[in-house]
Short mmCIF file of C-alpha atoms in Angstrom, two decimals:
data_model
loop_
_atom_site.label_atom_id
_atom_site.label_comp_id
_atom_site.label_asym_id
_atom_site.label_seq_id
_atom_site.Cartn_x
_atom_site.Cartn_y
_atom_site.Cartn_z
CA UNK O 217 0.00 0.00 0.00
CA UNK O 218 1.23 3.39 -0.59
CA UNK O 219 2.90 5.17 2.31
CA UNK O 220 1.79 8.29 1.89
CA UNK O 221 -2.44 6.50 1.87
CA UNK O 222 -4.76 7.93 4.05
CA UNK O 223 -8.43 6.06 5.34
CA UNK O 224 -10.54 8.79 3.88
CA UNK O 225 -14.01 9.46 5.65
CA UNK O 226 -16.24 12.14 4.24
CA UNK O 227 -18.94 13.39 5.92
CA UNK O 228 -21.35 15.48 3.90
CA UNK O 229 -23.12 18.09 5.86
CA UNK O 230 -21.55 20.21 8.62
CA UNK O 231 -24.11 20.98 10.87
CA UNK O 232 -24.62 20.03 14.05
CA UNK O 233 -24.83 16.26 13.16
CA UNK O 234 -21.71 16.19 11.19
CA UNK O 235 -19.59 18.25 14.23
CA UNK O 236 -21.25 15.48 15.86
CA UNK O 237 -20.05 12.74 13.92
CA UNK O 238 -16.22 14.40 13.47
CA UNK O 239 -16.42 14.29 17.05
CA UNK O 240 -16.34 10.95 17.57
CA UNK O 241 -14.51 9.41 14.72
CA UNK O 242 -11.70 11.95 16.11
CA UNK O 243 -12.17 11.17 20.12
CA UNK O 244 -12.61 7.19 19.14
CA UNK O 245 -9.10 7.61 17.04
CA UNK O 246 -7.26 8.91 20.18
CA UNK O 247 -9.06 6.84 22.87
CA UNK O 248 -7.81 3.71 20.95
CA UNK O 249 -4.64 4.91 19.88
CA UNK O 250 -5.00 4.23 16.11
CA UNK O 251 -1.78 4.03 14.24
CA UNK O 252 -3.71 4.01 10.78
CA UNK O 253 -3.27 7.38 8.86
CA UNK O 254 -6.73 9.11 8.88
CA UNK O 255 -7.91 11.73 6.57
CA UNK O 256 -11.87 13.08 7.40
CA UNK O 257 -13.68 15.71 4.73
CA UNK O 258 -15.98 17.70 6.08
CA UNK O 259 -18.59 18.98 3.36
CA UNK O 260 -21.06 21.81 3.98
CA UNK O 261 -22.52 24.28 1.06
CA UNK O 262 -22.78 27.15 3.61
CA UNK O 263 -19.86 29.61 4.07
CA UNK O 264 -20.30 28.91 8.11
CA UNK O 265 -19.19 25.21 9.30
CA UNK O 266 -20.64 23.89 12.90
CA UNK O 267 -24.35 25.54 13.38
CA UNK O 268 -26.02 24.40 10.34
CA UNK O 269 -29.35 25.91 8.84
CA UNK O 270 -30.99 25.19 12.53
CA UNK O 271 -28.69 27.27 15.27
CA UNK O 272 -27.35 29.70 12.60
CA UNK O 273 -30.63 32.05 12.58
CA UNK O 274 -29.21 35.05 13.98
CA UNK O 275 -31.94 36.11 15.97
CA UNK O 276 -31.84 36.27 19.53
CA UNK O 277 -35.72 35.45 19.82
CA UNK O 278 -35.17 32.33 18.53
CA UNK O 279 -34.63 29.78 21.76
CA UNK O 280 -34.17 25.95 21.88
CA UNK O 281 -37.07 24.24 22.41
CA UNK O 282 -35.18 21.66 24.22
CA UNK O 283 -33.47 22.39 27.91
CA UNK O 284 -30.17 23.61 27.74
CA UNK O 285 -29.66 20.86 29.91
CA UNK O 286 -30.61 17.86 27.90
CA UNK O 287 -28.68 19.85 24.49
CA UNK O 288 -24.76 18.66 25.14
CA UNK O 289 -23.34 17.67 21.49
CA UNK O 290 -21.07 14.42 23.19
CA UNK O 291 -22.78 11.44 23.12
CA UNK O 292 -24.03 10.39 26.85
CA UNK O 293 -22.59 13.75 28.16
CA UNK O 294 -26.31 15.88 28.20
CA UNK O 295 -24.52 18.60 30.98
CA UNK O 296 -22.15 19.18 28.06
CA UNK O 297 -23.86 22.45 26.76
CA UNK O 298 -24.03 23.82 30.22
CA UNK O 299 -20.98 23.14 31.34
CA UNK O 300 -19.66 25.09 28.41
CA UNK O 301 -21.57 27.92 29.03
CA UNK O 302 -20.50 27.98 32.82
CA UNK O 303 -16.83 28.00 31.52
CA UNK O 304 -17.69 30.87 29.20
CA UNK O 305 -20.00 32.68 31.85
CA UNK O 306 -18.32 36.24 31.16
CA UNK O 307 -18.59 36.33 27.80
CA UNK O 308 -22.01 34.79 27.63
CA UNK O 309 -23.11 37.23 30.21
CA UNK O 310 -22.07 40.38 27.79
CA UNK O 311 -23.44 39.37 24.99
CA UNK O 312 -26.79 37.99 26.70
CA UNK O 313 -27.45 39.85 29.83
CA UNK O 314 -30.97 38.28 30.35
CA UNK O 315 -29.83 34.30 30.15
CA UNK O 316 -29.87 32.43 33.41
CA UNK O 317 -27.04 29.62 32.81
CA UNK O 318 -28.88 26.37 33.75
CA UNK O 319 -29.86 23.48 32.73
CA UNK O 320 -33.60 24.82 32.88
CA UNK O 321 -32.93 27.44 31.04
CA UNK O 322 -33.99 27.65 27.21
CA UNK O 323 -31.08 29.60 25.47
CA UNK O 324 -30.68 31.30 21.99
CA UNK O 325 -30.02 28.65 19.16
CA UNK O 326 -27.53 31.07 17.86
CA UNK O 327 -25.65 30.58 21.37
CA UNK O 328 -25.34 26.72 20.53
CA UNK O 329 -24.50 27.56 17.18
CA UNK O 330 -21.32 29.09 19.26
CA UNK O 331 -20.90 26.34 21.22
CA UNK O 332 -21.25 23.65 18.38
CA UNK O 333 -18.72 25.82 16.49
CA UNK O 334 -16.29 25.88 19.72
CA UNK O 335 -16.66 22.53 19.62
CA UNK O 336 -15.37 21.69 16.23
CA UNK O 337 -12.67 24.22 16.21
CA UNK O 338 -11.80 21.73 19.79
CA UNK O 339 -11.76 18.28 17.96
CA UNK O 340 -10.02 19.94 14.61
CA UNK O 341 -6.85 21.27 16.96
CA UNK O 342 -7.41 17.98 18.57
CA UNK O 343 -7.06 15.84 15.37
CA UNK O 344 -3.88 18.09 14.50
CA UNK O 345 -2.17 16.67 17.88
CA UNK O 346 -2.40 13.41 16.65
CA UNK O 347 -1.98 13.61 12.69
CA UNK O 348 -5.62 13.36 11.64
CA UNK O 349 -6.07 15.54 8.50
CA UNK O 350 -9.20 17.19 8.61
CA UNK O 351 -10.27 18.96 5.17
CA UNK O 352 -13.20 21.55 5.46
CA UNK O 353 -14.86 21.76 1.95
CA UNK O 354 -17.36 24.22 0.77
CA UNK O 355 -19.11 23.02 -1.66
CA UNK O 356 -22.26 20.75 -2.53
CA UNK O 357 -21.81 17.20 -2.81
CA UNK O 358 -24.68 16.14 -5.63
CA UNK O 359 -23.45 12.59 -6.77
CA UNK O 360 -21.42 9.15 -5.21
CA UNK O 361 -20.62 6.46 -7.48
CA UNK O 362 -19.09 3.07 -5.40
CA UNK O 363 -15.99 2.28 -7.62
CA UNK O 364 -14.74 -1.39 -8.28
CA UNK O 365 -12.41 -1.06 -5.70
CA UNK O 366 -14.65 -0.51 -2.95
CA UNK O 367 -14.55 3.34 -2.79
CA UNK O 368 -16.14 6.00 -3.38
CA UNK O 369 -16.06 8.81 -5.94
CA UNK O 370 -17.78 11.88 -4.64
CA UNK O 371 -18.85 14.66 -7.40
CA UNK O 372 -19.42 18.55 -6.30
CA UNK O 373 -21.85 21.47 -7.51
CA UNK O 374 -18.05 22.85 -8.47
CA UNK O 375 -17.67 19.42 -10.69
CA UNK O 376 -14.94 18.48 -8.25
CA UNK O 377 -14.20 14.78 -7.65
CA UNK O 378 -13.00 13.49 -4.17
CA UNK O 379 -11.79 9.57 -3.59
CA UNK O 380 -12.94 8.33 0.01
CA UNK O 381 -13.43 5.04 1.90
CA UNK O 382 -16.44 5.87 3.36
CA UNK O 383 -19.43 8.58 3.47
CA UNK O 384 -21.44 9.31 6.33
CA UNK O 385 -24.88 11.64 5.21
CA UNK O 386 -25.40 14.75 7.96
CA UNK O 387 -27.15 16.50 5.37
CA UNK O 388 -29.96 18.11 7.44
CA UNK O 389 -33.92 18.36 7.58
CA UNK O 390 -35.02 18.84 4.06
CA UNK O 391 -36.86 21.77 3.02
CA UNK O 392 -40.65 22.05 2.53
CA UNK O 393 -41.69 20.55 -0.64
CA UNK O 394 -44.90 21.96 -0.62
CA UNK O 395 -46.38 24.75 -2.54
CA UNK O 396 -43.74 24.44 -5.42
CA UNK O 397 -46.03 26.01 -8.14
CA UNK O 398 -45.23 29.54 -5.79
CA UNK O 399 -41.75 29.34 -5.93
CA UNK O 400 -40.55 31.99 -8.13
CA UNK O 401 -43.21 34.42 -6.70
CA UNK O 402 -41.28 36.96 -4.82
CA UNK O 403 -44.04 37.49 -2.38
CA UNK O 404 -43.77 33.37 -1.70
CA UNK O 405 -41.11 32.10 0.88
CA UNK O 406 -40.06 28.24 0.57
CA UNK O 407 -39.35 27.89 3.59
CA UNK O 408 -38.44 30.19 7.01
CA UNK O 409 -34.59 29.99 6.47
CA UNK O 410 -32.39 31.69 6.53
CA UNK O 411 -34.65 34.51 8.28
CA UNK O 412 -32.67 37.23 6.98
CA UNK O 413 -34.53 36.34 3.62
CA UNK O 414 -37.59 36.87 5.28
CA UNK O 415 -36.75 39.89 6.47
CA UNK O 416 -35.24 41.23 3.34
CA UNK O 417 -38.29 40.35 1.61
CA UNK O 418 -40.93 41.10 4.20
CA UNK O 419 -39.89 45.20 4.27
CA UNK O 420 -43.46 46.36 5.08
CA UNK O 421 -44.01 46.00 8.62
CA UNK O 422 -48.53 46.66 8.06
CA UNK O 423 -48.54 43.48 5.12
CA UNK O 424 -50.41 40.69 6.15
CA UNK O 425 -48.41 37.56 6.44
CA UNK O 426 -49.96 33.96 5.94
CA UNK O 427 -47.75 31.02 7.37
CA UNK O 428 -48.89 27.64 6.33
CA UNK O 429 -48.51 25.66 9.39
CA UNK O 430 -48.84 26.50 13.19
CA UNK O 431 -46.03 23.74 14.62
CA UNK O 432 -42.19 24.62 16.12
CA UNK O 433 -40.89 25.79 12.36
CA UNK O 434 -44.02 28.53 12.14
CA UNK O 435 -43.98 29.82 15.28
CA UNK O 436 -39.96 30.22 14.61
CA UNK O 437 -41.29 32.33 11.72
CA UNK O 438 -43.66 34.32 13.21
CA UNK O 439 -40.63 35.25 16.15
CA UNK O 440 -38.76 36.32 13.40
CA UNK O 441 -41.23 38.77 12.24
CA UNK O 442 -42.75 40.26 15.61
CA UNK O 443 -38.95 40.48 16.72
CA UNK O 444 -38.28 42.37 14.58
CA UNK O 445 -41.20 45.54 14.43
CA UNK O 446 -43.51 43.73 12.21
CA UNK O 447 -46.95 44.97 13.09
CA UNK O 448 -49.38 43.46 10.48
CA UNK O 449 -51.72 40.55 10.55
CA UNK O 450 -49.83 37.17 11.23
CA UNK O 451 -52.09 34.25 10.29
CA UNK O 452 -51.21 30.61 10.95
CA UNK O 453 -52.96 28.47 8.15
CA UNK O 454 -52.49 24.87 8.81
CA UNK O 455 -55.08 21.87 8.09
CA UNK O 456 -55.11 21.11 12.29
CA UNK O 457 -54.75 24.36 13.96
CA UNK O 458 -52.55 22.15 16.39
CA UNK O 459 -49.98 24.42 18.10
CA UNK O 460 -47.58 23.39 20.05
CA UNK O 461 -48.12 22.61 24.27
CA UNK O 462 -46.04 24.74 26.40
CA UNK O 463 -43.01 23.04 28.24
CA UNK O 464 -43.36 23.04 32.47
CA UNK O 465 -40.37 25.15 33.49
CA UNK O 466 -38.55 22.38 35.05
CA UNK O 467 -38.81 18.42 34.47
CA UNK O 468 -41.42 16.06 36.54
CA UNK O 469 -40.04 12.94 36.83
CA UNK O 470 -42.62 9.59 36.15
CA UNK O 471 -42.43 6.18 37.05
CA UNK O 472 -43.84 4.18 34.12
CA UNK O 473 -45.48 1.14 34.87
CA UNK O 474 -47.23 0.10 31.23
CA UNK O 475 -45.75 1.97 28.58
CA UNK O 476 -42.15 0.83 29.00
CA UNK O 477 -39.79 -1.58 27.12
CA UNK O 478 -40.66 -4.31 29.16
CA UNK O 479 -44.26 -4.12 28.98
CA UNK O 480 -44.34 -3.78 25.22
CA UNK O 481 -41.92 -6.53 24.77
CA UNK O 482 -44.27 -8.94 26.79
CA UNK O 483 -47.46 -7.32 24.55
CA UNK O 484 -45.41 -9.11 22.01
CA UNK O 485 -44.79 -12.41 23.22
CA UNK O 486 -48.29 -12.96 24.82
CA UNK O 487 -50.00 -11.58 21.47
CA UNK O 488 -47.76 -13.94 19.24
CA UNK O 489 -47.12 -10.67 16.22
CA UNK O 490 -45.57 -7.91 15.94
CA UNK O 491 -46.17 -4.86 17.54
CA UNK O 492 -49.17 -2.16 16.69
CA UNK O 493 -50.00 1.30 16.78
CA UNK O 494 -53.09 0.21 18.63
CA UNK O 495 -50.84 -1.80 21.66
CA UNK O 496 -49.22 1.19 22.24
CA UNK O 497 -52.10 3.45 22.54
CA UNK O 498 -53.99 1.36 25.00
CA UNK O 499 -50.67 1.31 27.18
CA UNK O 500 -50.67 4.85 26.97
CA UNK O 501 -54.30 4.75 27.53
CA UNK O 502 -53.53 2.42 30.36
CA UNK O 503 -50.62 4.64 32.19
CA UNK O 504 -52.74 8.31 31.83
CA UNK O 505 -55.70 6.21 33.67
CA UNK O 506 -53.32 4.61 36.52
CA UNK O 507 -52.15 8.09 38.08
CA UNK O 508 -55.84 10.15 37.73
CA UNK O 509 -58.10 9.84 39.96
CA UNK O 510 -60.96 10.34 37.62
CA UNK O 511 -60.90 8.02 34.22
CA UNK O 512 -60.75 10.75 31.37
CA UNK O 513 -63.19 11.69 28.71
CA UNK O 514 -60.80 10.57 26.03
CA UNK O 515 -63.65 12.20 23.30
CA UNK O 516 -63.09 15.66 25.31
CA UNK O 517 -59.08 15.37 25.12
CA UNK O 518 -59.37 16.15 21.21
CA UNK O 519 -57.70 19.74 20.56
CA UNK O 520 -58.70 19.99 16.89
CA UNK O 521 -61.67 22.67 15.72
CA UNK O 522 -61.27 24.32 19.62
CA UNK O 523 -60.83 27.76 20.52
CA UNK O 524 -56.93 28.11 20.28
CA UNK O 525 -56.59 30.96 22.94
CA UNK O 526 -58.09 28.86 25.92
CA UNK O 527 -56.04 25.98 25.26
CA UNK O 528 -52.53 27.88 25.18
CA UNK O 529 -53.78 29.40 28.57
CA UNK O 530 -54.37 25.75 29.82
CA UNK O 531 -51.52 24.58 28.95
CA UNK O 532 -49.18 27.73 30.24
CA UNK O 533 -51.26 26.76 33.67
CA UNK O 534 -50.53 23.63 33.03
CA UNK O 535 -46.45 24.24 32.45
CA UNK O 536 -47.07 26.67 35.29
CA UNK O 537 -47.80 23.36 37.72
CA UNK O 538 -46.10 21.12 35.89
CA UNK O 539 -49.13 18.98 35.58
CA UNK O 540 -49.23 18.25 31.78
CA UNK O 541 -49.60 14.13 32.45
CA UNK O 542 -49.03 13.74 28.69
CA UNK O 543 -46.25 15.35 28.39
CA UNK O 544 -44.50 14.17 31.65
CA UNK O 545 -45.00 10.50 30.36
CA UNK O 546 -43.40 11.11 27.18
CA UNK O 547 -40.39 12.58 28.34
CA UNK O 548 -40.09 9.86 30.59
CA UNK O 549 -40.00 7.76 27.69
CA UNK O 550 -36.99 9.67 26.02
CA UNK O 551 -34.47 7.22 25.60
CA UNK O 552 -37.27 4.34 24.41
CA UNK O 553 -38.54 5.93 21.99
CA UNK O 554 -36.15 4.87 19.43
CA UNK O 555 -36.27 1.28 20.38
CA UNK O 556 -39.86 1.31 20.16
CA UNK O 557 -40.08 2.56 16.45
CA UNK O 558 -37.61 -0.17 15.75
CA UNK O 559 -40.04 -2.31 16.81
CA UNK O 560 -43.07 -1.29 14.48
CA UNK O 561 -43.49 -2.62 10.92
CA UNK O 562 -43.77 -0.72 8.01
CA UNK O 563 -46.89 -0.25 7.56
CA UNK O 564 -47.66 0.39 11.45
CA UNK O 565 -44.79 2.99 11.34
CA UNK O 566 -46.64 4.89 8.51
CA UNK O 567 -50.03 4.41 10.39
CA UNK O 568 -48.27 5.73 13.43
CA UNK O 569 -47.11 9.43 11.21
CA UNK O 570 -50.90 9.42 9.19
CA UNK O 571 -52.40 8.70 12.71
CA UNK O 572 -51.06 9.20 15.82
CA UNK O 573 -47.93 11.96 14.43
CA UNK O 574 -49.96 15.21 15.07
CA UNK O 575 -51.07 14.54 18.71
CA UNK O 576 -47.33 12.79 19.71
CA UNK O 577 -45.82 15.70 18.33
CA UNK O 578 -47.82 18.67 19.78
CA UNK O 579 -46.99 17.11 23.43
CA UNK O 580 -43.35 15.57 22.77
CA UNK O 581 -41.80 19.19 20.77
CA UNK O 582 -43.22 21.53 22.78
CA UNK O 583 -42.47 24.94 23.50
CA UNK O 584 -40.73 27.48 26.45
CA UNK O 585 -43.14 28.97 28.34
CA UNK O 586 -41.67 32.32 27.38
CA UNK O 587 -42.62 31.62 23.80
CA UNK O 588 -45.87 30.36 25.00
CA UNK O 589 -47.10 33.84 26.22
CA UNK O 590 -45.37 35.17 24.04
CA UNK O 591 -48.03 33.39 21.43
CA UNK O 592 -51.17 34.37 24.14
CA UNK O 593 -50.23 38.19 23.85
CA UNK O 594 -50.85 38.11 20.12
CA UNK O 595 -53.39 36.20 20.02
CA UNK O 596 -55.63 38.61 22.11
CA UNK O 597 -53.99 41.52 20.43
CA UNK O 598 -55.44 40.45 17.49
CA UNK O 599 -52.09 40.37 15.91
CA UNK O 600 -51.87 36.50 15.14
CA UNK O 601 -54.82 34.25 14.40
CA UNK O 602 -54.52 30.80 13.84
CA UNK O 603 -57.10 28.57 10.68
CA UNK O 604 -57.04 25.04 11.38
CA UNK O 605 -59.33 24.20 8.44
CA UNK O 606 -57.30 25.24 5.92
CA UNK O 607 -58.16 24.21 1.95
CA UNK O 608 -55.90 25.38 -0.97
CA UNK O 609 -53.71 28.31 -1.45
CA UNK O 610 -54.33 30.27 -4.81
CA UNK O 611 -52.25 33.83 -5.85
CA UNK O 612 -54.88 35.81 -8.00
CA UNK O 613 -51.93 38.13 -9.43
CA UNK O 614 -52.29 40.67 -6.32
CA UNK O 615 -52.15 38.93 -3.05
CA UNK O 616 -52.89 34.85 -1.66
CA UNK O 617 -56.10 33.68 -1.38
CA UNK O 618 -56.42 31.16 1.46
CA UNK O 619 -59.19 29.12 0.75
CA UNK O 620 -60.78 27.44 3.99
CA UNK O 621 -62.99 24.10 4.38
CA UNK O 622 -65.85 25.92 4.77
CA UNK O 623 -66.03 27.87 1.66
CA UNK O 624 -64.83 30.96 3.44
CA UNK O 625 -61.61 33.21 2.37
CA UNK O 626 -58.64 35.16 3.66
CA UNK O 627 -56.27 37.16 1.62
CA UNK O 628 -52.40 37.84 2.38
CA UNK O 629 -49.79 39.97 1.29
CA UNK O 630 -46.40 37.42 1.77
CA UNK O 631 -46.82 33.57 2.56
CA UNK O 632 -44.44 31.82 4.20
CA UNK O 633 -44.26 27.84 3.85
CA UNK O 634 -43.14 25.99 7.15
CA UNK O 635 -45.19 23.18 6.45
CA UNK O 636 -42.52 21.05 7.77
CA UNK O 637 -39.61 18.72 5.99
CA UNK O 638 -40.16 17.09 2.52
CA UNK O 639 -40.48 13.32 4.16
CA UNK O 640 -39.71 11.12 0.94
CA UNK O 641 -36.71 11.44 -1.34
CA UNK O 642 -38.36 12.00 -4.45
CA UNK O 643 -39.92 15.24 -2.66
CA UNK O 644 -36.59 16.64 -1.28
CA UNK O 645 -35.84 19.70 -3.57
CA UNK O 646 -32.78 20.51 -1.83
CA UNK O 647 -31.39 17.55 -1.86
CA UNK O 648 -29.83 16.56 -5.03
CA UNK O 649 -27.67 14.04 -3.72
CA UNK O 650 -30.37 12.06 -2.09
CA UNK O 651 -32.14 11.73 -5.09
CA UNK O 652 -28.83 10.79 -7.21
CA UNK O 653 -28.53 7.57 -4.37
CA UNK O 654 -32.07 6.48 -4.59
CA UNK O 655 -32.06 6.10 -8.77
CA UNK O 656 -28.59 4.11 -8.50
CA UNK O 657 -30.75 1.50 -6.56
#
């Protein structure tokens, strides 16, 4: 073999997940003292490497919607954010005056897009220590052909061609995929990112602003907006109306006794099949009903076609107490969760997302209280209002015409599409390199 050979590793994307990943191929090659030459490439189309599309925002308003304390980037190290921000207190405290630094807390995302960037700056002086060439590339990777030798041949945007061993994909949610007939409509953003765009396109701070969708990635939208001075109508125009339940400033623990591994694993056995949407839901069912006193109304517990305003100010009360029971269990059930999906089928998984998805979701991503009343002031100032019968979307060579289930209309100035990730590969516009894979097999 040649002397001067590397092990190549490329990992396209370098956001969060791919600091992630460079993390631990470069800790694992110290902690076992590898001898074999290492070379990693690190791909990402943005100028900026380590915060990705998600903690790169740029606005302040825009907080994690996950603890600060459950956010570190090492693998079994959850403190790991916190720490950092402890050991960079005085800084931290200049440039945000108003954070408390704890693991409570629910900090700026552009903040972590500091610390993820502190952290690969870390592990790339750390790989120098010990001879691992680390390559940052900025460029698009759009094709991989697997060559006869058992490597790979990567192609760029820049019609580049790099030689590696292996790939890992850290590409990133895709964009919305939605709406594409609006695309080259000035007044028509694809998606919320980058929110400078929005603002840059957005200048009039009276237009009235649809944004299709009322889950995490709208309400980051609508931040962006009322952040910044933006004074006209804000409508959420979604098909559920769903928004998201507000987060109980600090963590109640649960003791599971149905919904857990063990239980589900015994469903199994005693059932002789696999495992099903409904077995889950009746242990769910099963745990709400163990620790009230009353047995719910489960007909009453749908949110859908409700008055949005009195259900944000339940569940602030709610986060207030810490008495969301939904919530608590799932967040108990953090670390199953994965080994449970493993454990549906196909077709249950995809009954689970057409079924189940919009109710798991609204409880499991929630929000900071902050944002929370944030979202109850404009709603009774009349500044936001939320549609959760929402038809078709039309342009009628003036301004959008949102079209509701009930025959009814609303017009808007600028749309903005956070209708959520493109979930197959043939949808995912941005991409390319996706779709190259899925046609070579």
């Amino acid at each position: 073999m040649n002397q001067n050979y590397r092990q190549t590793i490329a990992i396209i994307g370098a956001g969060a997940s791919g600091t992630t990943c460079l993390i631990q191929l470069v800790l694992k090659y110290v902690v076992n003292r590898c001898t074999t030459p290492l070379r990693l490439l690190l791909f990402e189309r943005k100028p900026e490497f380590g915060p990705g599309l998600a903690y790169g925002t740029g606005q302040e308003g825009h907080l994690l919607n996950t603890k600060a304390g459950l956010m570190g980037i090492v693998p079994g190290e959850r403190l790991h954010f916190v720490a950092w921000m402890h050991a960079n207190r005085a800084d931290i405290e200049e440039e945000y005056p108003d954070l408390e630094i704890s693991p409570d807390s629910y900090p700026p995302r552009m903040l972590f897009g500091s610390y993820v960037k502190a952290m690969l700056q870390e592990y790339t002086d750390l790989a120098a220590e010990h001879d691992i060439e680390i390559e940052k590339v900025q460029d698009e990777i759009v094709d991989a052909q697997l060559l006869d030798d058992d490597r790979f041949e990567l192609k760029s945007t820049q019609e580049e061609t790099f030689l590696c061993d292996y790939v890992i994909l850290a590409t990133g949610n895709p964009a919305p995929s939605a709406f594409q007939e609006f695309k080259d409509l000035t007044q028509f953003l694809m998606s919320p990112w980058p929110s400078k765009k929005v603002l840059q396109t957005i200048r009039d701070k009276e237009a009235s602003v649809a944004i299709i969708g009322s889950s995490l990635t709208a309400i980051d939208a609508l931040i962006t907006l009322v952040s910044n001075e933006h004074r006209g109508k804000i409508r959420f125009f979604s098909k559920t109306g769903l928004l998201p339940r507000v987060q109980a400033a600090q963590e109640v623990p649960f003791d599971r006794k149905y919904l857990t591994l063990p239980m589900i694993r015994q469903c199994i056995r005693e059932k002789r099949r696999a495992l099903r949407v409904t077995d889950l839901i009746r242990l769910f069912k099963k745990e709400v009903e163990e620790h009230q006193p009353l047995k719910p109304e489960w007909s009453i517990e749908k949110r859908t076609a409700k008055d949005t305003l009195p259900l944000l100010e339940e569940d602030l009360q709610q986060a207030y107490e810490g008495s969301n029971l939904y919530q608590n269990i799932l967040y108990d059930m953090r670390d199953d969760i994965y080994p449970i999906w493993q454990l549906l089928s196909a077709d249950q998984k995809l009954l689970f997302l057409s079924w189940v998805k919009p109710f798991y979701d609204i409880n499991r991503h929630s929000i900071p209280i902050k944002n929370g009343e944030k979202l109850a002031a404009l709603l009774k100032q009349g500044q936001l209002s939320i549609t959760g019968s929402s038809k078709d979307l039309e342009w009628d060579g003036k301004r959008f015409v949102l079209q509701m289930q009930d025959g009814s209309t609303e017009y808007a100035d600028f749309v903005i599409n956070a209708s959520g990730p493109a979930v197959t590969v043939d949808e995912m516009v941005d991409q390319p390199l996706l779709k190259q894979l899925l046609e070579k097999t």
